[in-house]
Coordinates of C-alpha atoms in Angstrom, one line a residue:
Q151 CA 107.1 53.2 81.8
A152 CA 110.3 55.3 80.6
S153 CA 112.9 56.0 83.1
Q154 CA 114.4 59.5 84.1
E155 CA 117.4 58.6 82.4
E156 CA 115.8 57.6 79.4
L157 CA 113.7 60.5 79.3
K158 CA 117.3 62.8 79.7
A159 CA 118.8 60.7 76.9
A160 CA 115.8 61.3 74.2
Y161 CA 115.5 64.9 75.4
R162 CA 119.7 65.6 74.9
R163 CA 119.2 64.0 71.5
L164 CA 116.1 65.9 70.2
C165 CA 117.3 69.5 71.5
M166 CA 120.8 68.8 69.6
L167 CA 118.6 67.8 66.4
Y168 CA 116.6 70.8 66.7
H169 CA 118.6 73.7 68.4
P170 CA 118.2 77.1 66.5
D171 CA 122.0 77.6 66.8
K172 CA 122.9 74.5 64.5
H173 CA 120.8 75.8 61.5
R174 CA 121.7 78.9 59.7
D175 CA 118.9 79.1 57.1
P176 CA 116.4 81.8 58.8
E177 CA 113.6 79.8 57.4
L178 CA 114.9 76.5 59.0
K179 CA 116.0 78.5 62.3
T180 CA 112.3 79.4 62.8
Q181 CA 111.1 76.0 62.5
A182 CA 113.9 74.7 64.5
E183 CA 112.7 76.7 67.7
R184 CA 109.2 75.9 67.4
L185 CA 110.0 72.4 67.5
F186 CA 112.7 72.9 70.3
N187 CA 110.0 74.5 72.3
L188 CA 107.7 71.8 72.1
V189 CA 110.4 69.3 72.9
H190 CA 111.5 71.3 75.7
Q191 CA 107.5 72.1 76.8
A192 CA 107.2 67.7 77.0
Y193 CA 110.4 67.0 78.8
E194 CA 108.9 70.2 81.5
V195 CA 106.3 68.0 81.8
L196 CA 107.5 64.6 81.8
S197 CA 110.4 65.6 84.5
D198 CA 108.3 66.5 87.0
P199 CA 107.0 63.5 88.7
Q200 CA 103.5 65.7 89.8
T201 CA 102.8 66.8 86.1
R202 CA 103.5 63.4 84.8
A203 CA 101.1 61.4 86.8
I204 CA 98.4 64.1 86.0
Y205 CA 99.3 63.3 82.3
D206 CA 99.5 59.5 82.5
I207 CA 96.2 59.5 83.8
Y208 CA 94.4 62.3 82.3
G209 CA 96.1 63.4 79.2
R210 CA 96.8 67.1 77.9
R211 CA 93.3 67.9 79.5
G212 CA 94.9 67.3 82.8
L213 CA 97.3 69.7 82.3
E214 CA 94.7 72.7 81.3
M215 CA 94.2 72.9 85.2
E216 CA 91.3 70.7 85.3
G217 CA 93.7 68.5 87.1
W218 CA 95.2 71.2 89.2
E219 CA 92.2 72.2 90.5
V220 CA 91.6 69.0 92.7
V221 CA 95.3 68.5 93.3
E222 CA 97.6 70.5 95.7
R223 CA 100.8 71.0 95.2
K224 CA 102.3 69.4 97.9
R225 CA 101.1 65.9 96.9
T226 CA 103.1 62.9 95.6
P227 CA 102.6 61.2 92.3
A228 CA 100.8 57.8 93.8
E229 CA 98.3 60.4 96.0
I230 CA 97.9 62.4 92.5
R231 CA 96.7 58.9 91.1
E232 CA 94.7 58.2 93.6
E233 CA 92.7 61.2 93.8
F234 CA 92.0 61.1 89.9
E235 CA 90.9 57.9 90.1
R236 CA 88.9 58.4 93.0
L237 CA 87.0 61.2 90.7
Q238 CA 86.5 58.7 87.9
R239 CA 85.0 56.2 90.2
E240 CA 82.2 59.2 91.1
R241 CA 81.6 60.2 87.5
E242 CA 81.0 56.6 86.5
E243 CA 78.7 55.7 89.6
R244 CA 76.8 59.0 88.2
R245 CA 76.6 57.9 84.9
L246 CA 75.7 54.4 86.3
Q247 CA 72.5 56.5 87.7
Q248 CA 71.5 57.7 84.6
R249 CA 71.3 54.7 83.1
T250 CA 68.0 52.8 82.2
N251 CA 69.6 49.9 80.8
P252 CA 66.2 48.6 78.4
K253 CA 66.0 45.5 77.4
G254 CA 63.1 44.4 74.8
T255 CA 61.6 41.5 72.9
I256 CA 59.2 41.8 70.0
S257 CA 57.8 38.1 68.8
V258 CA 55.8 37.8 66.1
G259 CA 54.7 34.0 65.3
I260 CA 53.4 33.4 61.7
D261 CA 51.3 30.3 60.2
A262 CA 52.8 29.8 56.8
T263 CA 51.6 25.9 56.6
D264 CA 49.1 26.8 53.4
L265 CA 52.2 27.4 51.6
F266 CA 52.7 23.3 51.6
D267 CA 49.8 22.2 53.7
R268 CA 46.7 23.1 51.6
Y269 CA 43.3 22.1 52.0
D270 CA 41.8 22.8 48.3
E271 CA 38.2 21.5 49.1
E272 CA 38.0 24.4 51.9
Y273 CA 38.5 27.3 49.4
E274 CA 36.6 26.6 46.4
D275 CA 34.3 29.0 46.9
V276 CA 36.4 31.9 48.4
P277 CA 37.2 34.8 46.6
G278 CA 41.1 35.1 45.8
S279 CA 41.7 31.3 47.0
S280 CA 44.2 30.7 44.5
F281 CA 46.8 32.7 46.9
P282 CA 47.9 30.9 49.9
Q283 CA 46.8 32.5 53.2
I284 CA 49.6 33.5 55.8
E285 CA 48.7 34.7 58.9
I286 CA 49.9 36.3 62.2
N287 CA 48.5 33.5 64.8
K288 CA 50.2 35.2 67.9
M289 CA 52.7 37.8 69.3
H290 CA 54.4 38.5 72.3
I291 CA 55.8 41.8 73.6
S292 CA 58.5 42.2 76.8
Q293 CA 60.1 45.1 77.8
S294 CA 62.2 46.3 80.8
I295 CA 64.1 48.6 82.5
E296 CA 66.7 49.1 85.2
A297 CA 67.0 52.1 87.8
P298 CA 70.1 52.2 90.0
L299 CA 69.0 53.6 93.4
T300 CA 72.2 53.4 95.1
A301 CA 75.7 51.8 94.5
T302 CA 74.0 48.6 95.6
D303 CA 70.5 49.0 95.3
T304 CA 68.5 48.4 91.8
A305 CA 64.9 48.5 90.7
I306 CA 64.0 46.5 87.7
L307 CA 60.5 47.5 85.9
S308 CA 59.2 44.9 83.2
G309 CA 56.2 44.2 81.5
N310 CA 54.3 41.5 78.6
L311 CA 51.9 41.5 76.4
S312 CA 50.8 38.4 74.8
T313 CA 48.0 37.3 72.1
Q314 CA 47.4 33.6 70.4
N315 CA 44.4 33.3 67.9
G316 CA 42.7 36.2 69.1
N317 CA 43.2 35.7 72.9
G318 CA 45.9 37.0 75.5
G319 CA 46.7 39.0 78.3
G320 CA 49.5 40.9 79.7
S321 CA 51.2 41.1 83.1
I322 CA 53.9 44.2 85.1
N323 CA 56.2 43.1 87.4
L324 CA 58.5 45.3 89.8
A325 CA 61.9 43.8 91.2
L326 CA 64.1 45.2 94.1
R327 CA 67.8 43.7 93.9
R328 CA 70.2 44.5 96.7
V329 CA 73.8 43.5 96.2
T330 CA 74.4 42.3 99.8
S331 CA 78.3 41.4 99.7
A332 CA 80.9 40.6 96.7
K333 CA 79.8 37.0 97.3
G334 CA 75.9 37.1 96.6
W335 CA 73.0 39.6 96.0
G336 CA 69.1 39.1 97.1
E337 CA 66.2 39.9 95.0
L338 CA 62.3 40.8 95.9
E339 CA 59.7 40.5 92.8
F340 CA 56.4 41.7 92.8
G341 CA 53.8 41.3 90.0
A342 CA 50.4 41.3 88.6
G343 CA 48.3 40.6 85.7
D344 CA 44.7 40.1 84.0
L345 CA 44.9 36.2 83.6
Q346 CA 46.6 35.5 86.5
G347 CA 46.6 37.2 90.0
P348 CA 49.3 39.1 92.4
L349 CA 52.9 37.3 92.2
F350 CA 55.5 37.5 95.4
G351 CA 58.8 35.8 94.7
L352 CA 62.1 36.2 96.2
K353 CA 65.3 35.1 94.7
I354 CA 68.8 34.6 96.1
F355 CA 72.1 34.4 94.4
R356 CA 75.6 33.1 96.7
N357 CA 79.2 32.3 95.9
L358 CA 79.6 29.3 98.0
T359 CA 83.3 28.8 96.8
P360 CA 85.4 30.6 94.3
R361 CA 84.6 27.7 91.4
C362 CA 80.8 27.1 92.7
F363 CA 77.4 29.2 93.4
I364 CA 73.8 28.9 94.3
T365 CA 70.5 30.5 92.7
T366 CA 67.4 30.0 94.7
N367 CA 64.0 31.6 93.4
C368 CA 60.5 31.0 95.5
A369 CA 57.2 32.3 94.5
L370 CA 53.5 32.6 95.3
Q371 CA 51.1 33.1 92.7
F372 CA 47.6 34.0 93.6
S373 CA 44.8 33.0 91.3
S374 CA 41.1 31.9 91.5
R375 CA 42.3 28.5 92.1
G376 CA 44.0 29.3 95.2
I377 CA 47.8 29.7 96.2
R378 CA 50.2 27.9 93.8
P379 CA 53.8 27.6 95.1
G380 CA 56.9 27.2 93.4
L381 CA 60.9 26.4 94.1
T382 CA 63.7 26.5 91.7
T383 CA 67.0 26.0 93.1
V384 CA 70.2 25.9 90.6
L385 CA 73.6 24.7 91.9
A386 CA 76.4 25.6 89.6
R387 CA 80.1 24.5 89.5
N388 CA 82.9 25.2 87.1
L389 CA 84.3 21.8 86.3
D390 CA 87.6 23.6 84.4
K391 CA 88.5 26.8 83.0
N392 CA 85.8 26.6 79.9
T393 CA 83.3 24.3 81.7
M394 CA 80.4 24.5 83.8
G395 CA 78.1 21.8 85.5
Y396 CA 74.7 22.7 86.3
L397 CA 72.0 20.9 88.7
Q398 CA 68.7 22.3 88.8
W399 CA 65.5 21.0 91.2
R400 CA 61.8 22.7 90.2
W401 CA 58.9 22.1 92.2
G402 CA 55.6 23.5 91.6
I403 CA 53.4 24.1 88.5
Q404 CA 56.1 21.6 86.3
S405 CA 58.2 19.8 88.5
A406 CA 61.5 18.7 87.3
M407 CA 65.1 17.4 87.8
N408 CA 67.6 19.0 85.2
T409 CA 71.1 18.1 85.0
S410 CA 73.7 20.2 82.3
I411 CA 77.3 20.5 81.1
V412 CA 78.2 23.4 79.3
R413 CA 81.7 24.1 77.7
D414 CA 82.4 27.4 76.1
T415 CA 85.3 28.0 74.2
K416 CA 86.9 30.7 71.9
T417 CA 85.9 28.6 69.0
S418 CA 82.8 26.4 70.0
H419 CA 79.9 25.9 72.6
F420 CA 78.5 22.6 73.5
T421 CA 75.9 21.7 75.6
M422 CA 74.3 18.4 77.1
A423 CA 71.5 18.3 79.1
L424 CA 69.1 15.7 80.9
Q425 CA 65.6 16.8 82.3
L426 CA 63.0 14.0 84.4
G427 CA 59.7 15.8 85.1
I428 CA 55.8 16.2 84.5
P429 CA 55.3 16.5 82.2
H430 CA 58.4 16.5 80.3
S431 CA 61.3 14.3 80.1
F432 CA 64.1 14.8 77.4
M433 CA 67.6 14.8 76.5
M434 CA 69.3 17.1 74.5
V435 CA 72.8 18.0 72.8
S436 CA 73.9 21.1 71.2
Y437 CA 76.8 22.1 69.6
Q438 CA 77.7 25.5 68.1
H439 CA 80.6 26.5 65.9
K440 CA 82.5 30.0 66.4
F441 CA 84.1 31.3 63.1
Q442 CA 86.7 33.6 63.7
D443 CA 85.9 36.3 61.5
E444 CA 85.2 39.7 61.9
D445 CA 81.6 39.0 61.2
Q446 CA 81.3 36.7 64.2
T447 CA 79.9 34.2 62.4
R448 CA 78.5 30.9 64.0
V449 CA 76.7 27.4 62.8
K450 CA 74.9 25.6 65.3
G451 CA 73.3 22.2 65.6
S452 CA 70.7 20.5 68.4
L453 CA 69.1 17.2 68.7
K454 CA 66.6 17.1 71.3
A455 CA 64.6 14.0 72.4
G456 CA 61.7 13.3 74.8
F457 CA 58.0 12.3 75.9
F458 CA 56.9 15.1 73.5
G459 CA 59.1 13.6 70.3
T460 CA 62.1 14.4 68.4
I461 CA 63.3 17.8 67.2
V462 CA 66.2 18.6 65.2
E463 CA 67.6 22.2 64.7
Y464 CA 70.3 23.4 62.7
G465 CA 70.9 27.2 61.9
A466 CA 73.4 30.0 61.5
E467 CA 74.0 33.4 62.8
R468 CA 76.4 36.6 61.7
K469 CA 77.0 40.2 62.8
I470 CA 75.7 42.5 60.2
S471 CA 76.7 45.5 61.8
R472 CA 78.5 47.1 64.6
H473 CA 75.1 46.5 67.2
S474 CA 73.2 44.1 64.9
I475 CA 73.5 40.2 64.5
L476 CA 70.9 38.5 62.4
G477 CA 70.2 34.4 62.8
A478 CA 68.0 31.9 61.3
T479 CA 67.2 28.2 62.3
V480 CA 65.5 25.9 60.7
S481 CA 63.7 23.4 63.2
V482 CA 62.6 19.4 62.2
G483 CA 60.2 17.5 64.5
V484 CA 57.8 14.5 64.7
P485 CA 55.2 15.4 65.5
Q486 CA 55.9 19.1 65.3
G487 CA 57.0 19.6 61.9
V488 CA 58.8 22.4 60.1
S489 CA 59.4 25.8 60.9
L490 CA 61.7 28.6 60.3
K491 CA 62.6 30.9 63.0
I492 CA 64.3 34.5 62.3
K493 CA 66.1 36.4 65.0
L494 CA 67.3 39.8 65.0
N495 CA 69.6 41.3 68.0
R496 CA 69.9 45.0 67.8
A497 CA 71.9 46.3 70.7
S498 CA 69.9 45.1 74.0
Q499 CA 66.6 44.7 71.6
T500 CA 65.4 41.3 70.3
Y501 CA 63.1 40.8 67.3
F502 CA 62.0 37.1 66.7
F503 CA 60.0 35.7 63.4
P504 CA 58.9 32.2 64.5
I505 CA 57.3 30.9 61.1
H506 CA 55.2 27.5 61.2
L507 CA 55.5 25.8 57.8
T508 CA 53.9 22.5 57.9
D509 CA 52.6 20.2 60.7
Q510 CA 54.6 16.7 59.0
V511 CA 58.0 17.0 58.0
L512 CA 57.6 17.6 54.0
P513 CA 61.0 17.3 52.3
S514 CA 60.1 20.7 50.1
A515 CA 59.3 22.8 53.3
V516 CA 62.6 21.7 54.5
F517 CA 64.8 22.6 51.4
Y518 CA 62.8 26.0 51.2
A519 CA 63.4 26.8 55.1
T520 CA 67.2 25.7 54.1
V521 CA 68.0 27.7 51.0
G522 CA 65.6 30.5 51.0
P523 CA 66.8 32.4 54.1
L524 CA 70.4 31.7 52.8
V525 CA 69.5 33.4 49.1
I526 CA 67.7 36.4 50.7
Y527 CA 70.6 36.9 53.0
F528 CA 73.1 36.7 50.3
A529 CA 71.4 39.0 48.1
M530 CA 70.7 41.6 50.7
H531 CA 74.4 41.6 52.0
R532 CA 75.7 41.8 48.7
L533 CA 73.1 44.8 47.4
I534 CA 72.1 46.6 50.7
I535 CA 74.1 45.9 53.9
K536 CA 77.5 45.7 52.2
P537 CA 76.9 49.0 50.7
Y538 CA 75.6 50.9 53.4
L539 CA 77.9 49.6 55.6
R540 CA 80.6 50.9 53.4
A541 CA 79.1 54.2 52.9
Q542 CA 78.5 54.3 56.9
K543 CA 82.4 54.0 57.6
E544 CA 83.2 56.4 54.8
R545 CA 80.9 59.2 56.5
E546 CA 82.5 58.4 59.7
L547 CA 85.9 58.6 58.3
E548 CA 84.6 62.0 56.4
K549 CA 83.5 63.3 59.4
Q550 CA 86.9 62.4 61.7
R551 CA 89.0 63.9 58.7
E552 CA 87.3 66.9 59.0
S553 CA 87.1 67.3 62.9
T554 CA 91.1 66.4 62.7
A555 CA 91.9 68.3 59.5
S556 CA 93.6 71.6 61.0
D557 CA 95.8 69.5 63.9
I558 CA 96.5 67.1 60.8
L559 CA 97.8 69.9 58.8
Q560 CA 99.5 71.3 62.0
K561 CA 101.5 68.3 62.4
K562 CA 102.4 67.4 58.9
Q563 CA 104.1 70.8 58.6
E564 CA 106.1 69.9 61.8
A565 CA 107.1 66.7 60.5
E566 CA 108.2 68.2 57.2
A567 CA 109.9 70.7 59.2
A568 CA 111.5 67.9 61.5
V569 CA 112.5 66.2 58.0
R570 CA 114.5 69.2 56.8
L571 CA 116.2 69.7 60.0
M572 CA 117.3 66.0 60.4
Q573 CA 119.3 66.4 56.8
E574 CA 122.6 67.2 58.3
S575 CA 122.4 64.6 61.1
V576 CA 121.0 62.0 58.7
R577 CA 124.0 62.5 56.5
R578 CA 126.6 61.6 59.3
I579 CA 124.8 58.6 60.6
I580 CA 124.7 57.3 57.1
E581 CA 128.5 57.8 56.8
A582 CA 129.0 56.4 60.1
E583 CA 127.1 53.0 59.6
E584 CA 128.7 52.9 56.1
A585 CA 131.8 52.8 57.4
R586 CA 130.7 49.9 59.8
M587 CA 128.8 48.1 57.2
G588 CA 125.7 48.9 59.6
L589 CA 122.2 49.8 59.1
I590 CA 121.2 52.0 56.6
V591 CA 117.5 52.6 55.7
V592 CA 117.0 52.1 51.9
N593 CA 113.4 53.3 51.9
A594 CA 110.6 53.3 54.1
W595 CA 107.0 54.5 54.2
Y596 CA 104.2 54.7 56.6
G597 CA 100.2 54.9 55.9
K598 CA 97.8 52.5 54.3
F599 CA 99.1 49.7 51.9
V600 CA 96.7 47.8 49.6
N601 CA 97.9 44.5 48.8
D602 CA 94.3 42.5 48.9
N603 CA 93.1 42.1 45.3
S604 CA 89.1 42.5 46.9
R605 CA 90.6 46.3 48.0
K606 CA 92.0 47.2 44.6
N607 CA 89.8 50.1 44.1
E608 CA 90.9 51.6 47.4
K609 CA 93.6 54.3 47.2
V610 CA 97.2 54.0 48.6
K611 CA 97.8 56.7 51.4
V612 CA 101.7 56.3 52.1
I613 CA 104.3 59.1 53.4
D614 CA 107.8 58.7 52.9
V615 CA 109.2 58.3 56.0
T616 CA 112.9 57.5 55.4
V617 CA 114.7 60.4 56.6
P618 CA 113.2 60.3 60.2
L619 CA 113.7 56.4 60.4
Q620 CA 117.4 56.7 59.5
C621 CA 117.8 59.3 62.5
L622 CA 116.5 57.1 64.9
V623 CA 119.0 54.6 64.0
K624 CA 121.6 54.1 66.8
D625 CA 124.6 51.9 66.9
S626 CA 123.5 49.9 63.6
K627 CA 120.1 49.3 65.6
L628 CA 116.5 50.6 65.2
I629 CA 113.8 50.1 68.1
L630 CA 110.4 51.3 68.1
T631 CA 108.1 50.9 71.2
E632 CA 104.2 49.3 71.0
A633 CA 102.7 52.7 70.0
S634 CA 101.2 54.9 66.9
K635 CA 104.0 55.3 64.7
A636 CA 102.3 58.7 64.0
G637 CA 103.7 60.2 66.9
L638 CA 107.8 59.8 66.0
P639 CA 109.8 62.7 64.9
G640 CA 109.0 63.6 61.2
F641 CA 105.9 61.3 61.2
Y642 CA 102.3 62.4 61.0
D643 CA 98.8 60.1 60.1
P644 CA 98.2 60.4 56.2
C645 CA 95.0 58.5 56.3
V646 CA 93.1 59.1 59.7
G647 CA 90.8 56.4 61.0
E648 CA 92.3 53.6 58.7
E649 CA 94.4 50.6 59.3
K650 CA 98.3 51.7 58.5
S651 CA 101.6 50.2 58.6
L652 CA 105.4 50.8 58.2
K653 CA 107.4 49.5 55.7
V654 CA 111.2 49.4 55.7
L655 CA 113.8 48.2 53.2
Y656 CA 116.8 48.1 54.8
Q657 CA 120.7 47.2 54.2
F658 CA 122.6 45.3 56.7
R659 CA 125.9 44.1 56.1
G660 CA 125.8 44.8 52.7
V661 CA 122.3 42.7 52.4
L662 CA 118.8 44.0 51.5
H663 CA 115.7 43.3 53.7
Q664 CA 112.3 43.9 54.0
V665 CA 109.9 44.3 56.7
M666 CA 106.2 45.5 57.2
S667 CA 104.8 46.2 60.8
A668 CA 101.6 47.5 62.3
D669 CA 101.1 50.5 63.6
N670 CA 101.2 49.9 67.2
E671 CA 103.5 46.7 67.0
A672 CA 107.0 47.2 68.2
L673 CA 109.7 46.8 65.8
R674 CA 113.3 46.1 66.5
I675 CA 115.9 45.8 63.4
P676 CA 118.0 44.2 62.2
K677 CA 116.1 41.2 63.2
Q678 CA 118.1 38.3 64.5

């Protein structure tokens, strides 16, 4: 956003600092020539509106002829921007067409009732009956992929397989979705399975107003008993910035009317629902609290009561790696009993393990379902997950350091040369500031600081930037914009890929002050 006048002022200032004729020492003269040429190249690019437009959008890569292959010299900066944005959109569309967006779910139901509700008389004469019998009694696998056909048309192929107590079946579905306008889309679905006959469905989504939309889904299920039609309609409206209201009407196999209110904020998620239907009518309230930590920890609880009984659920979920979230929920119900549900989300794949513990509400089952997962998680987190993530981060940092080693070495040499060339200018600046009791930088460091006791084993990686910062002082003021400070004259990156800060000890009006600034944070001193 810098103006041409600001560019010229910065160019003149750096030219005075790095001009070779200002340095008599042969070594300093050579270093000054190199830095002077770099400043001149930068000014040539930024002072030309066309090359500046390419650099703003495409960076240095755009200056290496890649941009000029498609841009005519006579075009204006605005036309250049439009051309690059058009090419970028085309690349995004090609990339979109190559994506399949796979999604999958694997669910494994486990019957562990023998741990708590054991019938000893059944196992008296069975060898090995002293051990509880834990078995898998149901499984479900589903998978779907999307194939963009055009910018508005998408084909979706999905399938699922289920089995329970030795019996099971599966189905396969093909859906064709078309975005008709910015306000809606339509979808045709065709399906078939070994337990049920062919399925034909139609789904329509439409924005009625900026705050209201409707979804309608109608289906015809063919079976040996005849044709079974079904219709589901959902009307939704934004009640306020964070709250949605839903009205649902379902007719067919399980007819019902449902209304719900969902409030989702940065720190919480609240849902209240009421359903009247055949065979189930119920009322449900749930609340989820979102902790603002780097692991995205969430705790939740819900109460559901209806003709089927009453169920209380509580649990938590937490991010365990960049793409993985692990969660556990305890379900206590009458007459359902006690269950523990473990879920792992890995990118677009979901692994779900519902473990049925008892058919009755037993305090021991509730206790172990609550405490057991917590103990196992904290043990695994300390012994396996944390060391693995630490080693992975170190490998990534090491890889990044290796790939940028030569570039960083060059930047370091340029920064050291710049500091040597700044000495005379800094001496004059300090004399002028001392005369007016202005801003004098006593000490300044840039890099990785370790202030947290939990990170005391980590190594501090900082460089002294006292001279470069003093050189930037003008009229007793130091102003740094919102950008990485590694790009400032006399600076370089001492710890690639790690969090960096700038620490400054300065004197103003004869009084010492200290300030700490994040790498990309703007800084203006002296502070008011």
